[in-house]
């Protein structure tokens, strides 16, 4: 969608001075119509003036509420249920619910059998007794094999099931024939909370592209984001005629698993979404590695707050890393790191790494090593 910036709007005047001046002028004009009071003036300390000031404060409060209520009829200002209600203007777009994390699980049997072994859909595997994953369909371990792979999804929607490393989810809950062991062979990812207002509004705007039958870039972006609230960024290119290359990045800069990519690819290849001549491929973005190596210094007058400034500075580095990795095509920019650290209250910064690097639209920056040093206290 267009990056056009819209001006801020107010539906009614809320400036206290303007409203009070208007009330004073009106009161004076009314009193001056009384015979003998044609030269009447309202002085600052008069009881009437104090009363008008009080009335002005009441009017301003009411107008602020009117403004806020009226703005909620404009999608870019709306939030919560107001935004949900306005969605019917955008092809009945609904807010995406929380989505569960998923991973590929490998189920082993004790020895190869002469016939297929079926592990039923819904077989559960636990991480800690509270976080559970279950298989999405029946798994057939064919005769002669000792294991089979299948997708498993977290039984609790949201981010709770994310970031479990391969091999961490391995406590079987529902035993199956010839059970030996079961575990996730990929890291768990793709879980997301309910779509927030900012993402929901942006997807509403992108939905207008879905009316086209020609396969526009923003149409593919919209349909990709509609698969899961975990999708935070999408890049769409066409390397050559009739080929559509879709790159997907999840929240917090996470790379989607094969299961998530397949779900998106299936959605984009639906007959009512993909133009007949398009060949769609969905994959993860290419990565451009970068390192962080910085030293920051604290000024002598702020020495008493050195511990707080250090903590804030280290958090600023983490915020920079998150920002740098969260969007495709975002150039590796050490100036932004410097700005974040200066905002944290340090005196000066030495940034040895990263160096400025251009990142293509289908690539994303990926952190390598990180070194953050406190250079100590310096004189002003």
C-alpha atoms as one frame of an Amber mdcrd trajectory, in Angstrom:
protein
   0.000   0.000   0.000   0.982   3.654  -0.363   3.155   5.244   2.341   1.083
   8.422   2.109   0.956  10.342   5.381  -2.424  11.720   6.342  -2.765  14.928
   8.393  -4.004  14.731  11.950  -7.618  15.787  12.292  -9.891  17.255  14.962
 -13.646  17.353  14.598 -14.268  20.080  17.179 -12.135  22.856  18.685 -10.448
  21.875  21.970  -8.075  24.810  22.543  -8.891  26.274  25.957  -7.845  29.837
  25.131  -9.879  29.928  21.906 -13.026  28.614  23.588 -12.696  30.925  26.592
 -12.139  33.982  24.388 -15.239  33.110  22.387 -17.349  32.774  25.560 -16.071
  36.086  26.940 -16.865  37.906  23.698 -20.344  36.377  23.600 -21.054  37.282
  27.244 -19.894  40.878  26.751 -22.034  41.293  23.627 -25.114  40.049  25.457
 -24.600  42.328  28.483 -23.885  45.345  26.256 -27.387  45.020  24.816 -28.815
  45.997  28.232 -29.605  49.748  28.382 -26.937  51.638  30.311 -24.328  48.901
  29.983 -23.166  49.555  26.443 -19.533  49.879  27.575 -19.506  46.825  29.801
 -16.163  44.951  29.994 -15.472  41.630  31.695 -12.405  41.981  33.941 -10.127
  39.002  34.845 -10.991  38.970  38.553 -14.746  39.360  38.164 -17.008  36.526
  39.362 -18.467  36.201  35.893 -14.996  35.697  34.383 -14.180  32.991  36.925
 -17.470  31.278  36.160 -16.731  31.393  32.422 -13.300  29.846  33.085 -14.979
  26.973  34.913 -17.526  26.533  32.117 -14.652  26.542  29.605 -12.934  23.619
  31.387 -16.178  21.620  31.266 -16.665  22.351  27.567 -13.050  21.412  26.752
 -13.397  18.064  28.545 -16.596  17.292  26.669 -15.093  18.279  23.338 -12.058
  16.095  23.936 -14.407  13.150  24.464 -16.368  14.109  21.343 -13.133  14.273
  19.357 -11.932  10.899  20.576 -15.306   9.300  19.856 -15.524  10.834  16.394
 -11.973   9.756  15.528 -12.857   6.146  16.235 -15.025   6.301  13.110 -11.823
   6.793  11.097  -9.924   3.478  10.728  -6.442   4.886  11.420  -7.607   6.184
  14.820  -9.867   3.284  15.769  -8.843   0.559  18.194 -10.258  -2.579  19.774
 -13.927  -3.223  19.085 -14.239   0.039  17.132 -11.654  -1.194  14.640 -13.355
  -4.591  14.479 -16.647  -2.891  13.602 -15.091  -0.777  10.857 -13.626  -3.897
   9.267 -16.895  -4.572   7.452 -15.979  -1.637   5.188 -12.937  -3.608   4.060
 -14.473  -6.730   2.522 -15.532  -8.040   5.969 -11.953  -8.524   7.161 -11.785
 -10.166  10.587  -9.056  -9.835  13.197  -6.778 -12.875  13.152  -7.035 -15.000
  16.299  -4.040 -16.223  18.255  -2.197 -18.977  16.400  -0.292 -21.931  17.882
   3.378 -22.729  17.467   4.320 -25.764  15.407   7.279 -27.983  14.581   8.120
 -31.204  12.782   8.126 -34.230  15.081   9.815 -37.564  14.551   8.161 -40.650
  16.019  10.292 -43.775  16.462   9.256 -47.403  16.893  11.369 -50.018  18.645
  12.005 -52.068  15.483  10.904 -52.229  11.866   7.618 -54.049  11.320   6.287
 -56.123   8.411   3.255 -53.888   8.155   2.590 -50.168   8.488   2.188 -48.727
  11.961  -0.362 -45.915  12.299   0.192 -43.223  14.920  -3.198 -41.568  15.278
  -3.955 -37.917  14.734  -3.947 -35.987  18.001  -1.078 -37.934  19.606   0.369
 -35.586  22.220   3.960 -34.826  23.188   4.855 -32.611  26.136   7.662 -30.185
  26.869   7.089 -29.727  30.597   3.672 -31.198  31.358   1.950 -27.880  30.639
   3.053 -27.076  27.108   1.693 -29.808  24.823   1.923 -30.453  21.096  -0.332
 -32.777  19.112  -0.089 -34.275  15.658  -2.297 -32.792  12.936  -3.066 -36.019
  11.067  -2.438 -39.759  11.149   1.201 -40.716  10.690   2.005 -43.918   8.799
   5.361 -45.547   9.495   5.651 -47.843   6.542   6.759 -51.461   6.759  10.544
 -51.719   7.121  10.974 -48.208   8.569  11.658 -47.310  12.169  10.430 -43.694
  12.239   8.198 -41.147  10.548   7.908 -37.347  10.533   4.797 -35.222  10.905
   3.777 -31.735  11.949   2.699 -31.112  15.526   0.988 -27.970  16.792   0.832
 -26.535  20.290  -2.483 -27.123  22.036  -2.288 -23.593  23.468  -2.478 -20.758
  20.958  -0.076 -17.853  21.322   3.642 -17.340  21.789   3.876 -19.769  24.712
   4.990 -22.635  22.451   7.687 -20.722  20.571  11.484 -20.991  20.734  11.823
 -24.582  21.967  14.947 -26.041  20.434  15.014 -29.300  18.485  14.877 -32.243
  20.878  13.306 -30.337  23.793   9.737 -31.574  23.289  10.028 -35.314  23.917
   7.742 -36.480  26.741   5.133 -38.744  25.165   1.609 -38.361  26.548  -0.321
 -40.773  24.304   1.540 -44.038  23.835   1.362 -45.824  20.478   2.232 -49.315
  19.279   5.938 -50.193  19.445   6.758 -46.820  20.995  10.446 -46.066  21.421
  10.699 -42.275  21.563   9.368 -39.077  19.987  10.826 -35.593  19.698  10.697
 -32.391  17.702  13.397 -32.287  15.029  12.895 -28.582  14.262  12.628 -25.617
  16.616   9.084 -24.600  17.489   7.884 -21.322  15.988   4.918 -19.598  14.411
   2.899 -19.008  17.567   1.400 -15.524  17.879  -1.053 -13.657  20.057  -4.247
 -12.208  18.611  -3.545  -9.703  15.838  -2.884  -6.260  17.310  -4.570  -3.057
  16.153  -1.622  -1.752  14.101  -1.227  -4.982  12.129  -4.983  -5.348  11.718
  -5.334  -1.820  10.323  -2.444  -2.305   7.898  -3.931  -5.573   6.658  -7.266
  -3.835   6.136  -5.588  -1.343   3.833  -3.793  -4.123   1.990  -7.066  -6.008
   1.577  -8.177  -3.536  -1.081  -5.586  -5.132  -3.376  -7.341  -8.483  -3.005
 -10.147  -7.299  -5.289  -7.763  -7.512  -8.238  -7.598 -10.756 -10.235  -4.174
  -9.948 -11.703  -2.030 -11.032  -8.762  -0.701  -7.651  -7.526   2.173  -7.525
  -5.046   0.034  -6.158  -2.216  -2.590  -8.799  -2.921  -0.058 -11.560  -2.246
   1.135  -9.674   0.843  -2.419  -9.413   2.153  -3.260 -13.089   1.618   0.047
 -14.155   3.194  -0.528 -12.068   6.315  -4.061 -13.427   6.542  -2.769 -16.957
   7.158  -1.414 -16.225  10.626  -0.966 -13.347  13.053   2.637 -14.554  13.439
   3.548 -13.213   9.976   5.116  -9.766  10.423   6.746  -9.040   7.063   6.306
 -10.251   3.486   8.387  -9.525   0.385   7.002 -10.413  -3.047   9.040 -10.363
  -6.251   8.801 -11.866  -9.719  12.209 -13.142 -10.906  10.708 -13.836 -14.308
   7.350 -13.903 -16.038   4.649 -15.934 -14.246   6.917 -16.735 -11.288   6.061
 -15.298  -7.877   8.682 -15.440  -5.123   7.197 -14.861  -1.664   9.546 -14.436
   1.299   8.113 -14.555   4.809   9.391 -13.318   8.154   7.669 -13.959  11.482
   7.414 -11.748  14.536  10.659 -10.899  16.342  12.611 -11.702  13.193  11.983
 -15.448  13.415  12.313 -17.612  10.312   9.178 -19.666   9.560   9.338 -23.458
   9.739   8.603 -25.715   6.787   5.146 -26.342   8.251   4.353 -22.612   8.315
   5.700 -22.144   4.776   3.548 -25.007   3.508   0.446 -23.544   5.139   1.100
 -20.202   3.443   1.886 -21.822   0.087  -1.344 -23.823   0.217  -3.302 -20.637
   0.960  -1.684 -18.681  -1.880  -2.280 -21.480  -4.380  -6.021 -21.621  -3.725
  -8.009 -21.360  -6.961  -9.772 -18.168  -5.863  -6.519 -16.395  -4.943  -3.735
 -17.341  -7.374  -4.024 -16.155 -10.982  -4.037 -19.210 -13.256  -0.674 -18.461
 -14.880   1.266 -17.728 -11.677   3.693 -20.226 -10.149   4.063 -19.351  -6.475
   7.014 -20.300  -4.317   7.098 -19.453  -0.603  10.391 -19.477   1.272  12.413
 -17.831   4.027  14.377 -14.652   3.305  18.088 -14.838   2.650  20.145 -13.575
   5.587  22.843 -10.923   5.690  25.022 -11.426   8.780  26.113  -8.543  10.984
  28.019  -8.259  14.259  27.652  -5.764  17.079  30.835  -4.480  18.725  30.428
  -1.230  20.673  31.869   0.628  23.641  29.923   3.344  25.423  31.104   5.973
  27.905  29.249   7.772  30.714  29.886  11.414  31.623  31.214  12.392  35.077
  28.108  14.420  36.091  26.017  11.281  35.559  28.353   9.002  37.518  25.803
   8.547  40.315  23.378   7.066  37.762  26.003   4.955  35.976  24.342   1.629
  36.794  20.963   2.795  35.481  22.518   4.279  32.335  24.466   1.076  31.677
  21.319  -1.027  31.985  19.432   1.340  29.675  22.292   1.325  27.168  22.437
  -2.465  27.037  18.669  -2.564  26.510  19.099  -0.017  23.711  21.460  -2.432
  21.968  18.873  -5.213  22.272  16.196  -2.883  20.878  18.448  -2.048  17.943
  19.101  -5.724  17.196  15.359  -6.467  17.300  14.658  -3.501  14.984  17.412
  -4.506  12.588  16.221  -8.108  12.255  12.467  -7.490  12.140  12.024  -6.336
   8.527  13.311  -7.484   5.152  15.137  -4.973   3.002  16.194  -2.920   6.060
  19.793  -1.773   5.566  22.250  -2.543   8.361  22.521   0.917   9.878  25.077
   1.673  12.635  23.787   5.256  12.860  20.537   3.957  14.328  22.508   2.026
  16.953  24.418   5.192  17.864  21.164   7.146  18.148  19.587   4.515  20.421
  22.622   4.534  22.721  22.735   8.332  22.897  19.042   8.336  23.801  19.939
   5.983  26.665  22.005   8.790  28.239  25.596   7.814  27.421  28.209  10.491
  26.703  29.669   8.973  23.534  29.783   5.724  21.606  32.441   3.844  19.653
  30.765   1.600  17.075  33.291  -0.772  15.518  30.619  -3.054  14.166  28.270
  -3.157  12.335  29.240  -1.236   9.236  26.622   0.176   6.907  25.429  -2.529
   4.512  22.678  -2.432   1.907  20.127  -5.246   2.324  18.047  -6.336  -0.666
  14.250  -6.557  -0.467  14.192 -10.367  -0.127  16.958 -10.467   2.496  17.028
  -9.766   6.214  19.835  -8.859   8.600  20.835 -11.623  11.036  22.917 -11.123
  14.169  26.207 -12.984  14.453  28.311 -12.019  17.467  27.607  -9.311  20.050
  30.094  -7.409  22.222  28.891  -4.480  24.349  31.499  -2.841  26.593  31.201
  -0.149  29.268  34.183   2.152  28.726  33.690   3.795  32.124  33.335   7.377
  33.346  34.723  10.319  31.378  34.973  14.031  32.107  32.604  16.300  30.228
